[in-house]
């Protein structure tokens, strides 16, 4: 069974810290890996998409890396802000249908 | 540019009733998906569609039916709602196959009494 694990489940940091969220997966033949942000009671906002042939993607203060051989991805958030407080989900594409396998998420709280 | 919309946003129904959740996207994406999100289970795929009139089951499809007569619409029907179907339902779309970014709607919170 394909599984995606995110550690830690929750994280609280002071404003300004750099932080890393972890995502591990069991399927070595993933098509891509996507990071999402979800605010309470809201939908999912796509943050970064890494294709299986890529090693990393960057958007502003966010940098996501992918290591297929070890089954890991990380999301690096630089200079965290209270507005970054949300749940972060990683998911990988399964097969050529595009369906996503999700982790349970990491809930981040950035304190002012 | 509306993107992907879902209706209703909130729904309360009773066990045994039929319920249809609507999903509409304005991008003409080929692929559309329905997921449910539950505490302890995360997001799980219910059904997906590669194009109009092409649908296939996901991980948790029992008790659900979908149709896709038009590219832009992908309704999800609960034929006879059960309490275990109380959940938040998300619709998503993607322009291509497995390499493409997936975009999500705002969700429908369904409560079955």
mmCIF file of C-alpha atoms in Angstrom:
data_model
loop_
_atom_site.group_PDB
_atom_site.id
_atom_site.type_symbol
_atom_site.label_atom_id
_atom_site.label_comp_id
_atom_site.label_asym_id
_atom_site.label_seq_id
_atom_site.Cartn_x
_atom_site.Cartn_y
_atom_site.Cartn_z
ATOM 1 C CA UNK A 1 0.000 0.000 0.000
ATOM 2 C CA UNK A 2 1.298 3.430 -0.933
ATOM 3 C CA UNK A 3 1.799 5.646 2.097
ATOM 4 C CA UNK A 4 2.849 9.225 2.701
ATOM 5 C CA UNK A 5 4.075 10.268 6.139
ATOM 6 C CA UNK A 6 4.589 13.785 7.402
ATOM 7 C CA UNK A 7 6.649 14.546 10.463
ATOM 8 C CA UNK A 8 6.119 16.366 12.739
ATOM 9 C CA UNK A 9 2.324 16.414 12.966
ATOM 10 C CA UNK A 10 2.485 19.846 14.613
ATOM 11 C CA UNK A 11 5.132 22.502 14.947
ATOM 12 C CA UNK A 12 5.264 25.810 16.808
ATOM 13 C CA UNK A 13 8.055 28.306 16.138
ATOM 14 C CA UNK A 14 8.740 31.977 16.871
ATOM 15 C CA UNK A 15 8.477 34.453 14.052
ATOM 16 C CA UNK A 16 11.603 34.783 11.925
ATOM 17 C CA UNK A 17 12.801 31.201 12.227
ATOM 18 C CA UNK A 18 13.736 29.101 9.243
ATOM 19 C CA UNK A 19 12.026 25.723 9.339
ATOM 20 C CA UNK A 20 11.805 22.418 7.517
ATOM 21 C CA UNK A 21 8.758 20.219 7.058
ATOM 22 C CA UNK A 22 9.326 16.594 6.159
ATOM 23 C CA UNK A 23 7.448 14.239 3.873
ATOM 24 C CA UNK A 24 8.337 10.591 3.192
ATOM 25 C CA UNK A 25 6.704 8.187 0.764
ATOM 26 C CA UNK A 26 6.897 4.472 0.017
ATOM 27 C CA UNK A 27 6.275 4.548 -3.760
ATOM 28 C CA UNK A 28 9.587 4.831 -5.615
ATOM 29 C CA UNK A 29 7.828 5.403 -8.950
ATOM 30 C CA UNK A 30 6.076 8.667 -8.176
ATOM 31 C CA UNK A 31 5.187 11.021 -11.035
ATOM 32 C CA UNK A 32 5.486 14.213 -9.058
ATOM 33 C CA UNK A 33 5.223 15.647 -5.574
ATOM 34 C CA UNK A 34 3.027 18.565 -4.672
ATOM 35 C CA UNK A 35 2.984 20.704 -1.519
ATOM 36 C CA UNK A 36 -0.258 22.368 -0.433
ATOM 37 C CA UNK A 37 -1.298 24.816 2.224
ATOM 38 C CA UNK A 38 -4.674 24.525 3.972
ATOM 39 C CA UNK A 39 -6.064 27.204 6.248
ATOM 40 C CA UNK A 40 -8.721 26.185 8.823
ATOM 41 C CA UNK A 41 -12.060 25.541 7.150
ATOM 42 C CA UNK A 42 -10.663 26.296 3.708
ATOM 43 C CA UNK A 43 -9.616 24.450 0.593
ATOM 44 C CA UNK A 44 -6.133 23.456 -0.511
ATOM 45 C CA UNK A 45 -3.816 25.973 -2.124
ATOM 46 C CA UNK A 46 -1.041 24.571 -4.279
ATOM 47 C CA UNK A 47 2.367 25.869 -3.226
ATOM 48 C CA UNK A 48 4.933 23.948 -5.251
ATOM 49 C CA UNK A 49 4.987 21.077 -7.727
ATOM 50 C CA UNK A 50 8.159 19.042 -8.258
ATOM 51 C CA UNK A 51 8.278 16.686 -11.208
ATOM 52 C CA UNK A 52 9.892 13.294 -10.649
ATOM 53 C CA UNK A 53 12.876 14.342 -12.800
ATOM 54 C CA UNK A 54 13.508 17.493 -10.746
ATOM 55 C CA UNK A 55 15.398 17.935 -7.479
ATOM 56 C CA UNK A 56 13.836 21.145 -6.180
ATOM 57 C CA UNK A 57 11.484 24.034 -6.797
ATOM 58 C CA UNK A 58 11.441 27.505 -5.295
ATOM 59 C CA UNK A 59 8.746 30.123 -4.840
ATOM 60 C CA UNK A 60 9.541 33.187 -2.790
ATOM 61 C CA UNK A 61 10.444 32.091 0.754
ATOM 62 C CA UNK A 62 9.537 28.465 -0.004
ATOM 63 C CA UNK A 63 11.870 25.801 -1.317
ATOM 64 C CA UNK A 64 10.857 22.205 -1.844
ATOM 65 C CA UNK A 65 13.281 19.375 -2.538
ATOM 66 C CA UNK A 66 12.735 15.852 -3.773
ATOM 67 C CA UNK A 67 14.902 12.761 -3.326
ATOM 68 C CA UNK A 68 13.174 9.844 -5.008
ATOM 69 C CA UNK A 69 15.870 7.334 -4.095
ATOM 70 C CA UNK A 70 15.328 7.867 -0.380
ATOM 71 C CA UNK A 71 11.576 8.521 -0.691
ATOM 72 C CA UNK A 72 11.748 11.967 0.868
ATOM 73 C CA UNK A 73 10.723 15.541 0.227
ATOM 74 C CA UNK A 74 11.253 18.607 2.366
ATOM 75 C CA UNK A 75 9.586 22.011 2.389
ATOM 76 C CA UNK A 76 11.864 24.767 3.631
ATOM 77 C CA UNK A 77 10.247 27.997 4.815
ATOM 78 C CA UNK A 78 12.610 30.909 5.285
ATOM 79 C CA UNK A 79 12.042 33.720 7.755
ATOM 80 C CA UNK A 80 8.670 32.418 8.947
ATOM 81 C CA UNK A 81 5.807 34.854 9.562
ATOM 82 C CA UNK A 82 2.560 34.542 11.561
ATOM 83 C CA UNK A 83 0.724 34.484 8.216
ATOM 84 C CA UNK A 84 2.465 31.189 7.431
ATOM 85 C CA UNK A 85 0.418 29.502 10.160
ATOM 86 C CA UNK A 86 -1.588 26.754 8.448
ATOM 87 C CA UNK A 87 -1.564 23.035 7.763
ATOM 88 C CA UNK A 88 0.904 21.934 5.106
ATOM 89 C CA UNK A 89 0.132 18.809 3.109
ATOM 90 C CA UNK A 90 2.348 16.877 0.749
ATOM 91 C CA UNK A 91 0.992 14.517 -1.890
ATOM 92 C CA UNK A 92 2.481 12.512 -4.720
ATOM 93 C CA UNK A 93 1.007 11.601 -8.061
ATOM 94 C CA UNK A 94 0.167 7.927 -8.363
ATOM 95 C CA UNK A 95 0.271 6.430 -11.840
ATOM 96 C CA UNK A 96 -0.479 8.379 -14.995
ATOM 97 C CA UNK A 97 -4.021 9.284 -13.909
ATOM 98 C CA UNK A 98 -2.864 12.165 -11.749
ATOM 99 C CA UNK A 99 -4.605 10.958 -8.615
ATOM 100 C CA UNK A 100 -2.826 12.105 -5.470
ATOM 101 C CA UNK A 101 -1.806 10.175 -2.378
ATOM 102 C CA UNK A 102 -1.777 12.546 0.609
ATOM 103 C CA UNK A 103 0.079 12.711 3.872
ATOM 104 C CA UNK A 104 -1.793 13.683 7.036
ATOM 105 C CA UNK A 105 -0.213 17.108 7.165
ATOM 106 C CA UNK A 106 1.916 19.230 9.483
ATOM 107 C CA UNK A 107 0.108 21.984 11.367
ATOM 108 C CA UNK A 108 2.392 24.973 11.716
ATOM 109 C CA UNK A 109 1.964 27.808 14.184
ATOM 110 C CA UNK A 110 4.259 30.822 13.896
ATOM 111 C CA UNK A 111 4.111 32.985 17.002
ATOM 112 C CA UNK A 112 4.641 36.749 16.788
ATOM 113 C CA UNK B 1 -11.786 33.942 -13.537
ATOM 114 C CA UNK B 2 -13.779 31.664 -11.219
ATOM 115 C CA UNK B 3 -11.462 28.638 -11.455
ATOM 116 C CA UNK B 4 -13.063 25.726 -9.673
ATOM 117 C CA UNK B 5 -16.251 26.111 -7.642
ATOM 118 C CA UNK B 6 -18.295 23.764 -5.485
ATOM 119 C CA UNK B 7 -21.888 23.932 -4.357
ATOM 120 C CA UNK B 8 -23.377 23.867 -1.873
ATOM 121 C CA UNK B 9 -20.645 24.902 0.539
ATOM 122 C CA UNK B 10 -22.556 23.438 3.485
ATOM 123 C CA UNK B 11 -25.207 20.730 3.522
ATOM 124 C CA UNK B 12 -27.096 18.949 6.261
ATOM 125 C CA UNK B 13 -29.125 15.895 5.324
ATOM 126 C CA UNK B 14 -30.616 12.783 6.882
ATOM 127 C CA UNK B 15 -29.606 9.151 6.512
ATOM 128 C CA UNK B 16 -31.112 7.498 3.488
ATOM 129 C CA UNK B 17 -31.530 10.671 1.441
ATOM 130 C CA UNK B 18 -29.898 11.210 -1.919
ATOM 131 C CA UNK B 19 -27.487 14.138 -2.065
ATOM 132 C CA UNK B 20 -25.644 15.630 -5.032
ATOM 133 C CA UNK B 21 -22.564 17.782 -4.664
ATOM 134 C CA UNK B 22 -21.686 19.971 -7.620
ATOM 135 C CA UNK B 23 -18.288 20.837 -9.047
ATOM 136 C CA UNK B 24 -17.623 23.250 -11.902
ATOM 137 C CA UNK B 25 -14.317 24.349 -13.421
ATOM 138 C CA UNK B 26 -13.704 27.075 -15.974
ATOM 139 C CA UNK B 27 -10.261 25.977 -17.184
ATOM 140 C CA UNK B 28 -11.389 23.143 -19.509
ATOM 141 C CA UNK B 29 -9.110 20.768 -17.609
ATOM 142 C CA UNK B 30 -9.351 17.184 -18.782
ATOM 143 C CA UNK B 31 -8.944 15.537 -15.390
ATOM 144 C CA UNK B 32 -11.267 15.993 -12.421
ATOM 145 C CA UNK B 33 -11.231 14.371 -9.002
ATOM 146 C CA UNK B 34 -13.327 14.006 -5.870
ATOM 147 C CA UNK B 35 -11.658 13.577 -2.474
ATOM 148 C CA UNK B 36 -13.015 13.411 1.043
ATOM 149 C CA UNK B 37 -11.135 14.718 4.076
ATOM 150 C CA UNK B 38 -11.624 13.148 7.497
ATOM 151 C CA UNK B 39 -9.763 13.481 10.773
ATOM 152 C CA UNK B 40 -7.391 10.566 11.133
ATOM 153 C CA UNK B 41 -7.615 9.606 7.460
ATOM 154 C CA UNK B 42 -6.490 12.729 5.647
ATOM 155 C CA UNK B 43 -7.612 13.158 2.048
ATOM 156 C CA UNK B 44 -8.737 10.090 0.142
ATOM 157 C CA UNK B 45 -9.753 9.745 -3.479
ATOM 158 C CA UNK B 46 -13.395 8.852 -4.176
ATOM 159 C CA UNK B 47 -13.626 9.035 -7.974
ATOM 160 C CA UNK B 48 -11.757 10.573 -10.849
ATOM 161 C CA UNK B 49 -12.420 11.339 -14.487
ATOM 162 C CA UNK B 50 -9.975 11.600 -17.376
ATOM 163 C CA UNK B 51 -12.469 13.259 -19.761
ATOM 164 C CA UNK B 52 -16.164 13.610 -20.415
ATOM 165 C CA UNK B 53 -17.872 10.225 -20.094
ATOM 166 C CA UNK B 54 -14.732 8.573 -18.659
ATOM 167 C CA UNK B 55 -14.761 7.922 -14.915
ATOM 168 C CA UNK B 56 -13.079 5.479 -12.572
ATOM 169 C CA UNK B 57 -13.199 4.506 -8.919
ATOM 170 C CA UNK B 58 -10.792 5.643 -6.281
ATOM 171 C CA UNK B 59 -9.936 4.301 -2.846
ATOM 172 C CA UNK B 60 -13.312 4.935 -1.155
ATOM 173 C CA UNK B 61 -15.980 4.809 -3.873
ATOM 174 C CA UNK B 62 -18.647 2.643 -2.188
ATOM 175 C CA UNK B 63 -21.925 4.528 -1.822
ATOM 176 C CA UNK B 64 -20.986 7.221 -4.336
ATOM 177 C CA UNK B 65 -21.847 7.758 -7.992
ATOM 178 C CA UNK B 66 -20.388 10.250 -10.450
ATOM 179 C CA UNK B 67 -21.125 11.410 -13.950
ATOM 180 C CA UNK B 68 -19.364 13.677 -16.394
ATOM 181 C CA UNK B 69 -21.460 14.603 -19.401
ATOM 182 C CA UNK B 70 -19.620 17.910 -19.872
ATOM 183 C CA UNK B 71 -15.918 18.623 -19.418
ATOM 184 C CA UNK B 72 -16.539 21.446 -16.945
ATOM 185 C CA UNK B 73 -18.899 19.641 -14.552
ATOM 186 C CA UNK B 74 -18.300 16.656 -12.307
ATOM 187 C CA UNK B 75 -21.190 16.046 -9.865
ATOM 188 C CA UNK B 76 -20.873 13.564 -7.001
ATOM 189 C CA UNK B 77 -24.006 11.801 -5.777
ATOM 190 C CA UNK B 78 -24.488 9.983 -2.499
ATOM 191 C CA UNK B 79 -27.247 7.527 -3.426
ATOM 192 C CA UNK B 80 -28.421 6.848 0.146
ATOM 193 C CA UNK B 81 -26.483 8.951 2.632
ATOM 194 C CA UNK B 82 -25.035 7.333 5.751
ATOM 195 C CA UNK B 83 -23.532 8.936 8.855
ATOM 196 C CA UNK B 84 -20.104 7.644 7.848
ATOM 197 C CA UNK B 85 -20.307 9.919 4.812
ATOM 198 C CA UNK B 86 -20.226 12.994 7.024
ATOM 199 C CA UNK B 87 -17.074 14.675 5.779
ATOM 200 C CA UNK B 88 -15.587 17.573 3.867
ATOM 201 C CA UNK B 89 -15.615 16.924 0.140
ATOM 202 C CA UNK B 90 -13.118 18.497 -2.234
ATOM 203 C CA UNK B 91 -13.246 18.623 -5.981
ATOM 204 C CA UNK B 92 -10.031 19.110 -7.956
ATOM 205 C CA UNK B 93 -8.969 19.447 -11.560
ATOM 206 C CA UNK B 94 -5.788 19.036 -13.554
ATOM 207 C CA UNK B 95 -4.921 19.896 -17.150
ATOM 208 C CA UNK B 96 -3.073 16.689 -17.933
ATOM 209 C CA UNK B 97 -2.023 13.327 -16.664
ATOM 210 C CA UNK B 98 0.270 12.407 -13.800
ATOM 211 C CA UNK B 99 2.758 15.193 -14.310
ATOM 212 C CA UNK B 100 0.320 18.049 -13.917
ATOM 213 C CA UNK B 101 -0.439 20.327 -11.017
ATOM 214 C CA UNK B 102 -3.780 19.737 -9.348
ATOM 215 C CA UNK B 103 -6.061 22.584 -8.258
ATOM 216 C CA UNK B 104 -8.694 22.298 -5.555
ATOM 217 C CA UNK B 105 -12.101 23.807 -4.957
ATOM 218 C CA UNK B 106 -13.173 25.370 -1.635
ATOM 219 C CA UNK B 107 -14.889 22.214 -0.395
ATOM 220 C CA UNK B 108 -18.375 21.168 0.706
ATOM 221 C CA UNK B 109 -18.963 20.338 4.357
ATOM 222 C CA UNK B 110 -21.596 17.593 4.493
ATOM 223 C CA UNK B 111 -23.294 16.467 7.678
ATOM 224 C CA UNK B 112 -25.496 13.366 7.645
ATOM 225 C CA UNK B 113 -27.788 13.108 10.674
#
